[in-house]
PDB file of C-alpha atoms in Angstrom:
ATOM      1  CA  PRO A 192      27.519   1.618   8.046  1.00  0.00           C
ATOM      2  CA  GLY A 193      26.131   2.222  11.478  1.00  0.00           C
ATOM      3  CA  ILE A 194      22.683   2.824  12.920  1.00  0.00           C
ATOM      4  CA  ARG A 195      21.041   6.212  12.322  1.00  0.00           C
ATOM      5  CA  LEU A 196      20.548   8.249  15.469  1.00  0.00           C
ATOM      6  CA  SER A 197      16.850   8.782  14.653  1.00  0.00           C
ATOM      7  CA  THR A 198      16.330   5.026  14.182  1.00  0.00           C
ATOM      8  CA  LEU A 199      18.023   4.282  17.508  1.00  0.00           C
ATOM      9  CA  LEU A 200      15.799   6.777  19.346  1.00  0.00           C
ATOM     10  CA  CYS A 201      12.694   5.302  17.696  1.00  0.00           C
ATOM     11  CA  LYS A 202      13.546   1.783  18.774  1.00  0.00           C
ATOM     12  CA  HIS A 203      14.843   2.601  22.254  1.00  0.00           C
ATOM     13  CA  LEU A 204      12.248   5.187  23.312  1.00  0.00           C
ATOM     14  CA  GLY A 205       9.284   3.884  21.294  1.00  0.00           C
ATOM     15  CA  LEU A 206       8.961   7.084  19.277  1.00  0.00           C
ATOM     16  CA  SER A 207       7.828   7.558  15.709  1.00  0.00           C
ATOM     17  CA  ARG A 208      10.466   8.440  13.138  1.00  0.00           C
ATOM     18  CA  ARG A 209       9.112  11.980  12.842  1.00  0.00           C
ATOM     19  CA  GLN A 210       9.091  12.485  16.616  1.00  0.00           C
ATOM     20  CA  SER A 211      12.705  11.387  16.942  1.00  0.00           C
ATOM     21  CA  GLU A 212      13.793  13.585  14.040  1.00  0.00           C
ATOM     22  CA  ARG A 213      12.048  16.623  15.576  1.00  0.00           C
ATOM     23  CA  MET A 214      13.803  16.007  18.912  1.00  0.00           C
ATOM     24  CA  ILE A 215      17.175  15.821  17.209  1.00  0.00           C
ATOM     25  CA  LEU A 216      16.600  18.904  15.040  1.00  0.00           C
ATOM     26  CA  ALA A 217      15.472  20.849  18.134  1.00  0.00           C
ATOM     27  CA  ASP A 218      18.944  20.266  19.662  1.00  0.00           C
ATOM     28  CA  ARG A 219      17.500  18.143  22.484  1.00  0.00           C
ATOM     29  CA  VAL A 220      19.952  15.235  22.003  1.00  0.00           C
ATOM     30  CA  THR A 221      23.588  15.315  23.100  1.00  0.00           C
ATOM     31  CA  LEU A 222      26.293  12.725  22.493  1.00  0.00           C
ATOM     32  CA  PHE A 223      29.324  12.849  24.780  1.00  0.00           C
ATOM     33  CA  GLY A 224      28.321  16.379  25.841  1.00  0.00           C
ATOM     34  CA  LYS A 225      27.990  17.795  22.308  1.00  0.00           C
ATOM     35  CA  ILE A 226      24.685  18.655  20.660  1.00  0.00           C
ATOM     36  CA  CYS A 227      23.870  16.332  17.781  1.00  0.00           C
ATOM     37  CA  ASN A 228      21.434  17.919  15.324  1.00  0.00           C
ATOM     38  CA  SER A 229      21.595  15.450  12.443  1.00  0.00           C
ATOM     39  CA  PRO A 230      19.030  12.611  12.378  1.00  0.00           C
ATOM     40  CA  ALA A 231      21.275  10.823   9.865  1.00  0.00           C
ATOM     41  CA  PHE A 232      24.225  10.684  12.281  1.00  0.00           C
ATOM     42  CA  GLN A 233      25.576   7.102  12.212  1.00  0.00           C
ATOM     43  CA  LEU A 234      26.352   5.244  15.447  1.00  0.00           C
ATOM     44  CA  ARG A 235      28.239   1.999  15.991  1.00  0.00           C
ATOM     45  CA  PRO A 236      28.668   0.101  19.247  1.00  0.00           C
ATOM     46  CA  ASN A 237      32.054   0.405  20.932  1.00  0.00           C
ATOM     47  CA  PRO A 238      33.969  -2.882  20.524  1.00  0.00           C
ATOM     48  CA  ASP A 239      35.905  -2.277  23.762  1.00  0.00           C
ATOM     49  CA  PRO A 240      33.903  -3.897  26.602  1.00  0.00           C
ATOM     50  CA  ASN A 241      35.912  -1.982  29.236  1.00  0.00           C
ATOM     51  CA  GLN A 242      34.817   1.431  27.993  1.00  0.00           C
ATOM     52  CA  ASN A 243      31.542   2.616  29.506  1.00  0.00           C
ATOM     53  CA  SER A 244      29.436   4.483  26.977  1.00  0.00           C
ATOM     54  CA  SER A 245      26.197   4.453  28.986  1.00  0.00           C
ATOM     55  CA  SER A 246      26.693   8.132  29.860  1.00  0.00           C
ATOM     56  CA  ALA A 247      27.154   9.059  26.206  1.00  0.00           C
ATOM     57  CA  MET A 248      23.606  10.057  25.239  1.00  0.00           C
ATOM     58  CA  LYS A 249      21.370  12.581  26.945  1.00  0.00           C
ATOM     59  CA  LEU A 250      17.907  13.789  26.020  1.00  0.00           C
ATOM     60  CA  ASP A 251      16.885  17.162  27.440  1.00  0.00           C
ATOM     61  CA  GLY A 252      19.905  16.894  29.748  1.00  0.00           C
ATOM     62  CA  LYS A 253      18.786  13.555  31.202  1.00  0.00           C
ATOM     63  CA  LEU A 254      20.738  10.364  30.701  1.00  0.00           C
ATOM     64  CA  VAL A 255      19.196   7.854  28.279  1.00  0.00           C
ATOM     65  CA  GLN A 256      19.638   4.564  30.152  1.00  0.00           C
ATOM     66  CA  GLY A 257      20.393   1.313  28.301  1.00  0.00           C
ATOM     67  CA  VAL A 258      20.820   2.873  24.870  1.00  0.00           C
ATOM     68  CA  ASP A 259      24.140   1.067  24.375  1.00  0.00           C
ATOM     69  CA  LYS A 260      22.415  -2.341  24.647  1.00  0.00           C
ATOM     70  CA  THR A 261      19.764  -1.313  22.119  1.00  0.00           C
ATOM     71  CA  LEU A 262      22.467  -0.037  19.766  1.00  0.00           C
ATOM     72  CA  LYS A 263      24.418  -3.305  20.023  1.00  0.00           C
ATOM     73  CA  SER A 264      21.351  -5.448  19.335  1.00  0.00           C
ATOM     74  CA  MET A 265      20.289  -3.278  16.373  1.00  0.00           C
ATOM     75  CA  TYR A 266      23.814  -3.289  14.969  1.00  0.00           C
ATOM     76  CA  LEU A 267      24.122  -7.071  15.271  1.00  0.00           C
ATOM     77  CA  GLU A 268      20.745  -7.567  13.609  1.00  0.00           C
ATOM     78  CA  GLN A 269      21.752  -5.169  10.835  1.00  0.00           C
ATOM     79  CA  GLN A 270      24.975  -7.126  10.265  1.00  0.00           C
ATOM     80  CA  LYS A 271      23.041 -10.407  10.247  1.00  0.00           C
ATOM     81  CA  ASN A 272      20.717  -9.005   7.563  1.00  0.00           C
ATOM     82  CA  GLY A 273      23.569  -7.818   5.377  1.00  0.00           C
ATOM     83  CA  GLY A 274      23.416  -4.178   6.442  1.00  0.00           C
ATOM     84  CA  ASP A 275      19.875  -3.641   5.134  1.00  0.00           C
ATOM     85  CA  LEU A 276      17.862  -1.419   7.484  1.00  0.00           C
ATOM     86  CA  THR A 277      14.568  -2.105   5.692  1.00  0.00           C
ATOM     87  CA  THR A 278      15.003  -5.788   6.493  1.00  0.00           C
ATOM     88  CA  LEU A 279      15.630  -4.781  10.110  1.00  0.00           C
ATOM     89  CA  ASN A 280      12.336  -2.853  10.263  1.00  0.00           C
ATOM     90  CA  GLU A 281      10.394  -5.596   8.478  1.00  0.00           C
ATOM     91  CA  THR A 282      11.830  -8.163  10.858  1.00  0.00           C
ATOM     92  CA  SER A 283      10.716  -6.202  13.909  1.00  0.00           C
ATOM     93  CA  ASN A 284       7.204  -5.826  12.418  1.00  0.00           C
ATOM     94  CA  GLU A 285       7.038  -9.571  11.795  1.00  0.00           C
ATOM     95  CA  GLN A 286       8.125 -10.200  15.397  1.00  0.00           C
ATOM     96  CA  LYS A 287       5.353  -7.897  16.652  1.00  0.00           C
ATOM     97  CA  LYS A 288       2.796  -9.825  14.598  1.00  0.00           C
ATOM     98  CA  LYS A 289       4.013 -13.130  16.026  1.00  0.00           C
ATOM     99  CA  LYS A 290       3.751 -11.789  19.588  1.00  0.00           C
ATOM    100  CA  ASN A 291       0.262 -10.388  18.977  1.00  0.00           C
ATOM    101  CA  PRO A 292      -1.627 -12.518  16.415  1.00  0.00           C
ATOM    102  CA  SER A 293      -4.666 -10.198  16.491  1.00  0.00           C
ATOM    103  CA  MET A 294      -2.471  -7.554  14.833  1.00  0.00           C
ATOM    104  CA  GLN A 295      -2.612  -9.593  11.603  1.00  0.00           C
ATOM    105  CA  ASN A 296      -6.367  -9.163  11.284  1.00  0.00           C
ATOM    106  CA  THR A 297      -6.620  -5.547  12.386  1.00  0.00           C
ATOM    107  CA  ARG A 298      -8.322  -3.183   9.947  1.00  0.00           C
ATOM    108  CA  VAL A 299      -8.539   0.556  10.413  1.00  0.00           C
ATOM    109  CA  TRP A 300     -11.439   2.485   8.907  1.00  0.00           C
ATOM    110  CA  LEU A 301     -11.729   6.229   8.669  1.00  0.00           C
ATOM    111  CA  ALA A 302     -15.353   7.319   8.411  1.00  0.00           C
ATOM    112  CA  ASN A 303     -17.723  10.043   9.479  1.00  0.00           C
ATOM    113  CA  LYS A 304     -20.642   9.158  11.691  1.00  0.00           C
ATOM    114  CA  MET A 305     -23.977  10.192  10.185  1.00  0.00           C
ATOM    115  CA  LYS A 306     -26.582  11.947  12.291  1.00  0.00           C
ATOM    116  CA  GLY A 307     -28.744   9.401  14.101  1.00  0.00           C
ATOM    117  CA  GLU A 308     -26.231   6.533  13.747  1.00  0.00           C
ATOM    118  CA  LEU A 309     -24.768   4.655  16.663  1.00  0.00           C
ATOM    119  CA  VAL A 310     -21.143   3.578  16.889  1.00  0.00           C
ATOM    120  CA  THR A 311     -21.678  -0.036  17.912  1.00  0.00           C
ATOM    121  CA  GLU A 312     -21.556  -3.477  16.414  1.00  0.00           C
ATOM    122  CA  HIS A 313     -24.977  -4.603  17.688  1.00  0.00           C
ATOM    123  CA  ASP A 314     -27.942  -2.639  19.000  1.00  0.00           C
ATOM    124  CA  PRO A 315     -30.732  -4.567  20.756  1.00  0.00           C
ATOM    125  CA  ASP A 316     -33.242  -1.887  19.686  1.00  0.00           C
ATOM    126  CA  GLY A 317     -32.326  -2.273  15.988  1.00  0.00           C
ATOM    127  CA  ARG A 318     -31.231   1.341  15.487  1.00  0.00           C
ATOM    128  CA  PRO A 319     -28.893   2.019  12.535  1.00  0.00           C
ATOM    129  CA  SER A 320     -25.187   1.816  13.250  1.00  0.00           C
ATOM    130  CA  MET A 321     -22.180   3.171  11.448  1.00  0.00           C
ATOM    131  CA  LEU A 322     -20.581  -0.281  11.289  1.00  0.00           C
ATOM    132  CA  GLN A 323     -23.630  -1.768   9.533  1.00  0.00           C
ATOM    133  CA  ARG A 324     -23.473   1.030   6.946  1.00  0.00           C
ATOM    134  CA  LEU A 325     -19.766   0.455   6.328  1.00  0.00           C
ATOM    135  CA  ILE A 326     -20.247  -3.299   5.962  1.00  0.00           C
ATOM    136  CA  ARG A 327     -22.977  -2.657   3.364  1.00  0.00           C
ATOM    137  CA  GLY A 328     -20.463  -0.531   1.471  1.00  0.00           C
ATOM    138  CA  GLY A 329     -21.958   2.867   2.224  1.00  0.00           C
TER     139      GLY A 329
END
């Protein structure tokens, strides 16, 4: 198997999976001059080093530079992992965590701020803060 077009766009352009799929379904991506409207379209790197495929992909009519290198690296990593794309994604997440150790301890909270609360960790005047309330479990 090859690399899905949507996965390649995500990795190369830094898009989310949904963003790349919307771009493809909106007929914004062309391969070798033909509109490609299937996010599941499989791509493989060209084994012939003499053939230039850097002009193969366009987004909104503009050339996507360097996509062939990204495709080759993703394909090689996929082959190394036995063709498992989930391993490929997990590997890239693990690499991100190694590059940025603070990512390991990051927690995201979704909460509403109550009237009269501050959004701060410490207040020298002792006013109530949203963070204090969340730490208390409220």
